[in-house]
Amino acid sequence: MKVLVPVKRVIDYNVKVRVKPDQSGVDLANVKMSMDPFDEIAVEEAVRLKEKGSATEIVVVSIGPSQAQETIRTALAMGADRGILIQHDAVVEPLAVAKLLKGVVAEEQPGLVVMGKQAIDDDNNATGQMLAALLDWPQATFASKVELTGEGANVTREVDGGLQTLSVKLPAIVTTDLRLNEPRYASLPNIMKAKKKPIDVKSPADYGVDPTPRHTVLKVTEPAKRQAGIKVESAADLVMKLRNEAGVL
Amino acid sequence: MAVLVVADHDNQALRDTTLKTVAAAQSLSNEIDVLVLGHGAESAAQAAAKIAGVRKVLLAEGEPLGRMIAEAVEAVIVPLMAGYDALLVPSTSAGKNFAPRVAAKLDVMQLSDVVQVVDAETFVRPIYAGNALETVRSSDAKKVITVRPTAFKAVAGEGGSAPVERLSASAEAPGTRFVNEEMVVSDRPELGAAKIVVSGGRALGSAEEFRAVIEPLADKIGAAVGASRAAVDAGYAPNDYQVGQTGKVVAPDLYIAVGISGAIQHLAGMKDSKVIVAINKDADAPIFQVADYGWVADYKTAIPALMEELGKSGK
Ligand SMILES: Cc1cc2nc3c(=O)[nH]c(=O)nc-3n(C[C@H](O)[C@H](O)[C@H](O)COP(=O)(O)OP(=O)(O)OC[C@H]3O[C@@H](n4cnc5c(N)ncnc54)[C@H](O)[C@@H]3O)c2cc1C
Ligand SMILES: Nc1ncnc2c1ncn2[C@@H]1O[C@H](COP(=O)(O)O)[C@@H](O)[C@H]1O
């Protein structure tokens, strides 16, 4: 079974985001970029399926600027087999990403698509669900455990209130949550090997998809900042202040 | 314009999130219908009929809908959308699961986690873990919106008398079967709706310690329990307790963070709380930058002292 893993290049999760003074967006100049952490978990899951013999080939795909090749290389160093870059320099929204991925699925015919639940830049949490809808495939989002069962997969999902387990028929879309696994670091030899793995470069037009955004960003602003308050020295002081000053107890 | 709101409920009663999503809908239109999906959800539909300002309640029932299986929910909502200009869904785990499916079927780019309605085309939403707010105008003919409930003030759940219409639409999910669920059973208030939240972090060190320290404090002041990702990852607390960018977003009157450093991903889920208390032994922990009341202390001595102090005054 072939597994497809979409990976997005995003601002590194450790970077402190700065809003540009002209309110046109956030400052991405000279900022560290990485693979979306949820996508790292997706790649790891696919590699484990391959190590267990359930997956035969792992194809990673990224939609973004030419630098997204680096993100693809990271996935290849973790153990994916080959990459596809659908190069586009402007913003591509989840709906357009899903349409492009639908095109990739038509070409590659994977039995399973594993992807992140959320890109930590736009925080949409939408692409996997959209892809599932466009393909009319079952979806199991926010996965904390995936077990292949031959014809299908049992997926445990992190939901409000606890955990829900669904059984989905393959092909299906799984989106990853934080507890699914702990992604490995690529070893130096694997990083070297990854340099020789193939990456196909395509364009949105190759899939007949118009990537023009449906949303126009009018402005990006900084949220109201909280002021640091005061320090308390004792339980009595804290309880008194919460009762009398803040009125919340 | 006509707007459809999907209710969040437990079959018996509506959750607060529904009333807050109706509030968001009211900034768009006066023609608001509420869709109740479930299995044995008649009481929830009756409750929805009482919401002030609701025009009509639609009720669709079936086993997959009782589990909020995304494919089944999509099958009910997509045909209904012929009669609506916007769909508003609370940003719960269920809402986040099905709303983008509906959006894709309608060829619409979803507006995720909206915190402000500017006008019928223009919305504000947080990006980058809430470190920035983007104001976007959607060019789509229909809007599919998930609403961040903490950003809206609940409408009155009483005073209305809308008719309830039962839908006979089919709701199948042929590729998906519910297997089981493991829900956290607790008498505490729900994390998303609680007036007070006590959260514990990595400092607690074990599940036993989390239970022995955080839970009694929460129970003493009628609070819900939350946790940082580190505490959940380490198994000190169930996944459902995670507060943050990729967990639950809460905005209680009082948020007490115990042994939590205050990473941006955690702050994203609680920085809109009215009053924040931080208890941390490191005076430089970033959590103190957002705390109204900071207490530099070891939780091992601070929490027992706090329990005693709260006990003294009869609370
Ligand atoms: C993709 C992604 C998504 C994430 N999503 C979330 C999310 O939704 N929610 C979230 O919380 N995190 C999230 N994180 C993780 C986040 O970056 C932090 O790692 C996490 O919040 C740290 O948890 P913590 O504060 O409990 O642990 P730490 O950062 O280790 O802090 C522990 C704190 O306890 C204090 N301490 C230690 N001992 C004591 C003591 N005896 N008494 C008092 N204080 C003590 C220490 O001084 C320290 O400040 C995410 C990360 C990524 C990459
Ligand atoms: N430009 C992209 N290229 C590849 N994968 C993407 C892209 N955008 C989103 N995805 C995938 O969709 C997931 C959810 O993203 P989002 O819906 O934007 O929060 C990500 O974790 C990725 O797996």
XYZ file of C-alpha atoms and ligand atoms in Angstrom:
640
model
C 0.000 0.000 0.000
C 1.206 3.452 -0.925
C 0.926 6.193 1.703
C 0.719 9.868 0.761
C 1.885 12.467 3.286
C 1.304 16.176 2.584
C 3.814 18.375 4.423
C 3.709 22.145 4.844
C 6.633 24.482 5.366
C 5.728 26.838 8.192
C 7.365 29.205 10.646
C 9.218 27.182 13.292
C 7.097 26.706 16.387
C 9.781 28.271 18.588
C 9.874 31.560 16.709
C 8.216 34.537 18.326
C 5.892 35.894 15.663
C 6.009 39.618 14.883
C 3.228 41.487 13.158
C 4.480 43.936 10.522
C 3.932 47.600 11.412
C 2.044 48.206 8.143
C -0.439 45.467 9.150
C 0.135 43.572 5.907
C 1.031 40.317 7.620
C 3.605 38.771 9.927
C 7.311 39.224 9.421
C 8.749 36.111 7.775
C 12.050 37.666 6.640
C 15.050 35.762 8.041
C 12.825 33.649 10.229
C 13.491 29.967 10.820
C 11.100 27.771 8.840
C 10.408 24.093 9.527
C 8.036 21.297 8.713
C 4.701 21.717 10.466
C 5.001 19.692 13.713
C 1.799 17.773 12.968
C 3.199 16.829 9.556
C 6.359 15.497 11.223
C 4.067 13.227 13.216
C 2.355 12.200 9.969
C 5.664 11.355 8.300
C 6.745 9.385 11.376
C 3.514 7.391 11.333
C 3.960 6.562 7.652
C 7.571 5.493 8.214
C 6.486 3.215 11.070
C 3.850 1.653 8.791
C 6.568 0.993 6.259
C 8.880 -0.471 8.890
C 6.064 -2.800 9.957
C 5.593 -3.864 6.351
C 2.099 -2.352 6.022
C 3.208 0.424 3.689
C 5.279 -0.186 0.584
C 6.032 3.352 -0.520
C 5.784 6.799 1.081
C 5.244 9.791 -1.169
C 5.433 13.268 0.368
C 3.952 16.311 -1.294
C 4.286 19.968 -0.456
C 2.613 22.985 -1.978
C 4.652 26.128 -1.591
C 7.697 28.075 -2.762
C 10.863 26.365 -4.031
C 12.235 26.349 -0.448
C 9.528 23.824 0.432
C 11.929 21.335 -1.190
C 13.885 21.517 2.077
C 10.771 20.430 3.951
C 10.354 17.551 1.524
C 14.035 16.612 2.021
C 13.465 16.496 5.774
C 10.662 13.996 5.227
C 12.838 11.988 2.851
C 15.578 11.902 5.497
C 13.062 10.570 8.002
C 12.320 7.674 5.653
C 9.898 8.770 2.922
C 10.751 7.501 -0.563
C 10.105 10.363 -2.956
C 8.678 13.837 -3.104
C 6.449 16.074 -5.164
C 6.695 19.853 -4.945
C 3.763 21.767 -6.368
C 5.480 25.084 -6.638
C 3.524 28.260 -6.003
C 4.928 31.358 -4.359
C 1.729 33.011 -3.155
C -0.574 31.852 -0.352
C -2.509 28.677 -1.099
C -5.584 28.204 1.082
C -6.729 24.814 2.403
C -9.495 24.544 -0.225
C -6.983 24.932 -3.076
C -4.474 22.674 -1.283
C -7.193 20.030 -1.006
C -7.982 20.346 -4.729
C -4.314 19.952 -5.615
C -3.981 16.970 -3.290
C -7.016 15.435 -4.951
C -5.086 15.651 -8.214
C -2.065 13.996 -6.616
C -4.277 11.242 -5.193
C -5.737 10.596 -8.657
C -2.220 10.168 -10.020
C -0.658 8.242 -7.156
C -3.624 6.143 -5.976
C -2.504 5.877 -2.329
C -4.360 3.570 0.057
C -3.982 6.044 2.879
C -3.295 9.756 3.247
C -1.781 10.774 6.588
C -1.529 14.505 7.234
C -1.378 17.072 10.017
C -4.533 18.180 11.783
C -3.457 21.786 11.714
C -0.858 24.012 10.136
C 0.502 26.135 12.964
C 0.701 29.265 10.817
C -2.858 29.676 9.532
C -4.378 27.461 12.264
C -7.197 26.411 9.915
C -7.532 22.732 10.783
C -9.375 22.174 7.516
C -7.324 20.669 4.698
C -7.626 16.974 5.559
C -11.372 17.168 6.026
C -11.699 19.084 2.744
C -9.641 16.508 0.873
C -11.781 13.707 2.319
C -14.916 15.501 1.132
C -13.568 16.124 -2.375
C -12.626 12.441 -2.682
C -15.737 11.205 -0.866
C -13.447 9.204 1.399
C -13.919 8.442 5.081
C -11.919 10.588 7.463
C -10.476 10.001 10.899
C -9.161 13.285 12.248
C -7.110 14.119 15.371
C -5.665 10.603 15.554
C -3.782 9.399 18.622
C -3.573 5.777 17.463
C -3.788 4.109 14.042
C -4.089 0.345 13.578
C -4.370 -1.161 10.125
C -6.803 -4.053 9.916
C -6.440 -5.288 6.348
C -9.444 -3.705 4.651
C -9.443 -0.715 6.912
C -8.015 1.102 9.881
C -9.045 1.524 13.483
C -8.287 5.065 14.471
C -8.513 6.461 17.990
C -9.317 10.171 17.948
C -8.791 12.899 20.532
C -12.201 14.523 20.942
C -13.858 16.819 23.474
C -14.530 14.674 26.500
C -12.029 11.920 25.775
C -11.269 9.439 23.027
C -13.369 8.038 20.198
C -12.385 5.050 18.082
C -13.653 4.744 14.517
C -13.149 2.011 11.988
C -12.690 3.441 8.497
C -12.536 1.634 5.174
C -9.473 2.336 3.077
C -8.669 4.456 1.213
C -9.128 7.090 3.892
C -7.709 10.307 5.287
C -6.123 10.352 8.733
C -5.071 13.607 10.399
C -2.586 13.476 13.252
C -2.813 14.773 16.805
C 0.109 15.342 19.164
C -0.040 12.005 20.981
C 0.136 9.762 17.897
C 3.903 9.315 18.099
C 7.185 11.080 18.738
C 8.860 11.880 15.440
C 12.449 10.712 15.029
C 15.398 12.883 14.174
C 16.944 12.026 10.844
C 20.402 10.486 11.153
C 23.307 11.942 9.207
C 23.557 8.954 6.818
C 19.826 9.215 6.156
C 20.151 12.937 5.475
C 22.854 12.127 2.919
C 20.731 9.381 1.362
C 17.752 11.730 1.149
C 19.719 14.030 -1.147
C 19.581 11.355 -3.821
C 15.864 10.640 -3.494
C 13.785 12.088 -6.344
C 11.582 15.207 -6.066
C 9.211 16.001 -8.939
C 8.426 19.674 -9.425
C 4.966 20.555 -10.670
C 2.704 23.575 -10.860
C -0.952 24.080 -9.850
C -1.777 24.301 -13.559
C -0.544 20.714 -14.020
C -3.525 19.680 -11.900
C -5.921 22.168 -13.475
C -6.391 23.966 -10.158
C -6.734 27.719 -9.802
C -4.979 28.580 -6.518
C -6.385 32.110 -6.238
C -7.428 32.676 -2.610
C -11.084 33.163 -1.737
C -10.170 35.267 1.280
C -8.654 38.713 0.958
C -6.589 39.651 3.984
C -7.536 43.245 4.779
C -5.156 43.582 7.697
C -3.173 41.646 10.266
C -2.978 43.152 13.721
C -1.504 42.347 17.076
C -3.952 41.207 19.735
C -4.371 43.344 22.841
C -1.410 42.652 25.114
C -1.970 41.564 28.688
C -0.069 43.497 31.269
C 1.885 41.567 33.858
C 0.180 42.097 37.194
C 1.551 41.974 40.704
C 3.347 39.375 42.764
C 1.787 37.898 45.873
C 3.813 36.468 48.746
C 1.423 34.126 50.515
C -1.751 32.109 50.231
C -3.559 34.564 52.491
C -2.511 37.464 50.286
C -3.626 35.641 47.113
C -7.014 34.578 48.469
C -7.675 38.055 49.851
C -6.867 39.683 46.505
C -8.939 37.177 44.506
C -11.907 37.801 46.791
C -11.740 41.520 47.395
C -9.798 43.010 44.502
C -10.656 40.737 41.577
C -13.967 39.438 42.902
C -13.525 36.050 41.272
C -13.729 33.765 44.296
C -29.859 36.493 4.562
C -30.680 33.203 6.259
C -28.219 31.589 8.636
C -27.991 28.020 9.907
C -26.385 27.354 13.294
C -25.407 23.821 14.262
C -26.160 23.144 17.930
C -23.667 21.663 20.387
C -25.513 19.565 22.966
C -25.490 16.343 24.973
C -28.899 15.183 23.649
C -30.601 16.581 26.758
C -29.412 20.150 27.079
C -27.628 22.681 24.912
C -24.095 23.639 25.702
C -23.223 27.254 26.243
C -21.275 27.128 22.977
C -24.575 26.963 21.091
C -25.840 30.184 22.673
C -22.537 31.880 21.878
C -22.634 30.726 18.267
C -26.177 32.085 17.957
C -24.758 35.380 19.264
C -22.228 35.374 16.417
C -25.037 34.552 13.980
C -27.043 37.532 15.219
C -24.362 39.891 13.999
C -25.067 38.514 10.520
C -28.809 38.153 10.324
C -32.151 37.930 12.075
C -33.179 34.835 10.153
C -31.497 32.202 12.291
C -32.396 28.528 12.219
C -30.755 26.014 14.548
C -29.937 22.489 13.414
C -29.875 19.819 16.104
C -28.117 16.608 15.081
C -28.120 13.602 17.349
C -29.675 10.385 18.460
C -32.522 10.804 20.926
C -31.973 14.548 20.849
C -35.602 15.676 21.087
C -34.983 17.456 24.415
C -32.046 19.351 22.965
C -34.255 20.425 20.052
C -36.905 21.656 22.500
C -34.214 23.593 24.335
C -33.044 25.136 21.063
C -36.620 26.230 20.322
C -36.515 28.387 23.449
C -33.445 30.389 22.413
C -34.424 34.013 22.024
C -34.482 35.098 18.394
C -34.429 31.706 16.712
C -36.778 31.365 13.739
C -36.959 27.581 13.426
C -35.297 24.452 14.778
C -34.429 21.536 12.510
C -33.925 18.129 14.077
C -32.142 15.261 12.315
C -31.549 12.007 14.129
C -29.753 8.756 13.504
C -27.038 6.621 14.979
C -24.105 8.090 13.015
C -25.401 11.577 13.859
C -25.409 10.666 17.542
C -21.661 10.120 17.142
C -21.283 13.184 14.929
C -19.629 11.115 12.201
C -18.419 13.760 9.730
C -19.629 12.006 6.585
C -23.151 11.650 7.993
C -23.257 15.246 9.186
C -22.094 16.391 5.759
C -24.904 14.398 4.119
C -27.511 16.226 6.209
C -26.126 19.756 5.986
C -25.007 20.067 2.362
C -28.497 19.793 0.815
C -29.913 22.142 3.479
C -27.440 24.841 2.518
C -29.431 25.540 -0.678
C -31.673 27.563 1.626
C -28.976 29.394 3.618
C -26.294 31.995 3.050
C -24.131 31.034 5.995
C -23.410 28.058 8.231
C -22.119 28.722 11.743
C -20.608 25.914 13.764
C -19.065 26.075 17.238
C -15.323 25.275 17.139
C -15.636 22.082 19.153
C -13.785 18.933 18.153
C -16.958 17.756 16.393
C -17.432 21.096 14.644
C -13.830 21.229 13.479
C -14.246 17.714 12.164
C -17.274 18.184 9.908
C -17.401 21.896 8.982
C -14.500 21.823 6.481
C -16.136 18.814 4.812
C -19.277 20.828 4.246
C -17.235 23.806 3.036
C -15.364 21.715 0.463
C -18.620 20.209 -0.831
C -19.985 23.738 -1.283
C -16.697 24.872 -2.873
C -16.225 27.434 -0.122
C -13.088 28.340 1.807
C -13.958 27.982 5.483
C -13.528 30.824 7.950
C -11.970 28.984 10.916
C -12.279 30.034 14.552
C -13.886 33.414 13.944
C -13.655 35.760 16.956
C -15.415 38.790 15.486
C -17.985 39.443 12.780
C -17.211 42.775 11.104
C -19.909 42.536 8.431
C -21.529 39.839 6.313
C -18.326 39.424 4.275
C -15.641 40.340 6.777
C -14.400 38.409 9.780
C -11.564 38.443 12.301
C -9.725 35.249 13.200
C -6.578 34.394 15.149
C -3.533 32.993 13.350
C -0.066 31.931 14.563
C -1.345 30.664 17.920
C -3.230 33.892 18.501
C -0.095 36.013 18.130
C -1.809 37.801 15.267
C -5.380 38.535 14.260
C -6.294 38.601 10.595
C -9.236 40.478 9.196
C -10.364 38.702 6.040
C -13.041 39.311 3.452
C -14.528 36.219 1.920
C -15.568 36.320 -1.722
C -17.527 33.055 -1.471
C -21.268 33.273 -2.102
C -22.004 31.184 0.991
C -20.019 31.351 4.200
C -18.953 28.364 6.259
C -17.760 29.616 9.637
C -16.489 27.919 12.756
C -17.001 30.197 15.736
C -14.683 30.456 18.718
C -17.323 30.459 21.451
C -15.203 32.212 24.101
C -15.176 35.338 21.927
C -18.956 35.813 22.041
C -21.448 36.527 24.799
C -24.202 33.923 25.076
C -27.714 34.920 23.995
C -30.614 34.134 26.321
C -31.563 30.475 26.285
C -35.130 31.373 27.256
C -37.889 33.490 25.788
C -38.201 32.003 22.305
C -40.796 29.574 20.984
C -39.591 28.460 17.584
C -41.259 25.525 15.822
C -39.302 22.248 15.636
C -39.219 20.562 12.249
C -38.047 16.979 12.005
C -35.896 16.189 8.974
C -36.097 12.817 7.299
C -32.860 13.280 5.377
C -30.719 10.179 5.252
C -27.471 10.286 7.168
C -25.238 7.451 6.171
C -21.510 7.042 6.603
C -20.882 3.854 4.650
C -17.097 3.961 5.060
C -17.005 4.712 8.765
C -18.114 2.692 11.750
C -18.141 3.790 15.367
C -16.183 1.333 17.509
C -16.145 2.788 21.006
C -15.427 5.796 23.115
C -13.674 6.390 26.391
C -15.025 9.517 27.944
C -13.617 11.118 31.059
C -16.322 10.879 33.688
C -16.357 13.781 36.084
C -18.755 15.849 38.154
C -16.697 18.951 37.555
C -17.855 21.707 35.237
C -16.884 21.339 31.566
C -13.538 22.888 30.782
C -14.867 25.072 27.982
C -17.721 26.508 30.035
C -16.293 26.690 33.570
C -16.044 29.979 35.455
C -12.825 28.817 37.111
C -10.123 26.575 35.663
C -7.172 25.086 37.544
C -4.454 23.758 35.236
C -1.376 21.729 36.039
C 1.855 21.409 34.085
C 4.937 19.272 33.775
C 6.033 20.280 37.283
C 3.483 17.862 38.783
C 5.669 14.965 37.727
C 3.142 12.126 37.834
C -0.517 11.289 37.360
C -0.820 10.543 41.096
C 0.586 13.922 42.014
C -1.704 15.636 39.473
C -4.709 13.927 41.073
C -3.522 14.658 44.601
C -2.708 18.344 44.051
C -4.652 19.836 41.149
C -7.973 18.028 41.476
C -8.665 18.769 45.177
C -7.902 22.442 44.594
C -10.287 22.486 41.633
C -12.996 20.764 43.663
C -12.589 23.165 46.537
C -13.403 26.168 44.336
C -15.797 24.475 41.883
C -13.336 24.629 39.017
C -12.748 22.583 35.891
C -9.345 20.959 35.482
C -6.981 21.742 32.631
C -3.405 20.851 31.760
C -0.476 21.822 29.584
C 0.546 19.696 26.647
C 3.579 18.494 28.574
C 1.343 17.181 31.369
C -0.950 15.430 28.885
C 1.902 13.962 26.826
C 3.432 12.544 30.002
C 0.114 10.930 30.934
C -0.523 13.028 34.073
C -3.868 14.168 32.678
C -6.260 12.991 29.940
C -5.887 14.460 26.428
C -9.173 16.270 26.766
C -7.657 18.543 29.448
C -5.124 20.156 27.143
C -5.472 23.907 27.005
C -3.789 25.735 24.152
C -3.332 26.447 20.462
C -3.978 22.871 19.526
C -6.165 21.905 22.480
C -9.038 23.734 24.128
C -9.439 27.473 24.206
C -10.841 28.703 27.504
C -11.673 32.136 28.876
C -12.920 31.682 32.444
C -13.234 34.409 35.076
C -10.284 32.849 36.875
C -7.478 30.693 35.455
C -4.935 29.243 37.866
C -1.770 27.836 36.244
C 0.258 25.572 38.517
C 3.756 24.569 37.389
C 3.193 25.720 33.817
C 5.922 27.749 32.105
C 3.661 29.686 29.747
C 4.787 28.632 26.245
C 3.039 30.580 23.467
C 1.080 27.475 22.520
C -0.340 27.287 26.035
C -1.006 31.032 26.293
C -3.005 30.803 23.038
C -5.602 28.792 24.907
C -6.016 30.872 28.074
C -4.798 34.427 27.646
C -8.324 35.768 27.264
C -9.216 34.645 30.793
C -10.433 37.511 32.962
C -7.999 36.937 35.834
C -4.875 34.779 35.581
C -2.995 33.403 38.577
C 0.391 31.750 38.079
C 2.152 29.616 40.647
C 5.654 28.757 39.512
C 8.967 28.440 41.325
C 10.882 30.149 38.522
C 10.460 33.925 38.794
C 11.442 34.262 35.127
C 8.795 31.883 33.784
C 6.970 33.589 30.863
C 3.597 32.781 32.443
C 4.216 35.676 34.860
C 4.113 38.098 31.926
C 0.402 37.441 31.480
C -0.521 36.739 35.116
C -2.534 39.268 37.108
C -1.340 37.582 40.281
C 1.973 35.797 40.251
C 3.225 33.726 43.130
C 6.836 32.596 42.925
C 6.683 29.446 44.975
C 7.089 25.694 44.975
C 3.635 24.241 44.344
C 4.398 21.564 46.940
C 4.115 24.112 49.709
C 1.969 26.705 47.918
C -1.016 24.491 47.107
C -1.429 23.035 50.622
C -1.213 26.572 52.005
C -3.806 27.734 49.499
C -6.101 24.828 50.373
C -5.833 25.700 54.043
C -6.507 29.379 53.446
C -9.557 28.592 51.303
C -10.773 26.173 53.990
C -10.434 28.793 56.720
C -12.899 31.162 55.214
C -15.415 28.408 54.699
C -14.974 27.883 50.977
C 2.661 21.864 17.455
C 2.655 22.161 18.914
C 1.459 22.353 19.548
C 1.416 22.603 20.917
N 0.207 22.801 21.501
C 0.168 23.042 22.841
C -1.080 23.265 23.503
O -2.161 23.264 22.883
N -1.067 23.472 24.839
C 0.110 23.486 25.575
O 0.041 23.666 26.798
N 1.279 23.288 24.964
C 1.338 23.053 23.630
N 2.549 22.824 23.053
C 3.745 22.624 23.928
C 4.394 23.904 24.416
O 5.302 24.388 23.450
C 5.156 23.618 25.732
O 6.101 22.606 25.498
C 4.250 23.165 26.889
O 3.172 24.057 27.021
C 5.060 23.110 28.173
O 4.281 22.610 29.238
P 4.619 22.977 30.749
O 4.542 24.448 30.914
O 3.772 22.141 31.634
O 6.098 22.424 30.924
P 7.466 23.211 31.105
O 7.666 24.191 30.017
O 8.495 22.178 31.326
O 7.266 24.052 32.420
C 7.190 23.521 33.691
C 7.207 24.681 34.658
O 7.034 24.212 35.978
C 7.853 24.968 36.850
N 8.114 24.146 38.040
C 8.880 23.031 38.131
N 8.814 22.517 39.372
C 7.996 23.324 40.086
C 7.526 23.304 41.420
N 7.898 22.344 42.273
N 6.695 24.281 41.811
C 6.295 25.259 40.965
N 6.705 25.321 39.676
C 7.548 24.363 39.251
C 9.090 25.283 36.056
O 9.694 26.466 36.578
C 8.513 25.477 34.656
O 8.212 26.843 34.407
C 2.614 22.616 21.671
C 3.829 22.443 21.027
C 3.867 22.216 19.663
C 5.185 22.019 18.993
N 0.725 24.023 1.391
C 0.601 22.779 1.867
N 1.377 21.789 1.399
C 1.262 20.527 1.875
N 0.402 20.168 2.835
C -0.404 21.119 3.340
C -0.354 22.463 2.888
N -1.269 23.165 3.592
C -1.865 22.301 4.439
N -1.336 21.070 4.297
C -1.677 19.851 5.063
O -2.910 20.067 5.730
C -2.740 20.033 7.144
C -3.711 20.956 7.830
O -3.496 22.281 7.430
P -4.555 23.458 7.699
O -5.872 22.976 7.240
O -4.044 24.610 6.882
O -4.507 23.733 9.175
C -1.269 20.331 7.343
O -0.810 19.823 8.576
C -0.645 19.613 6.141
O -0.570 18.212 6.365
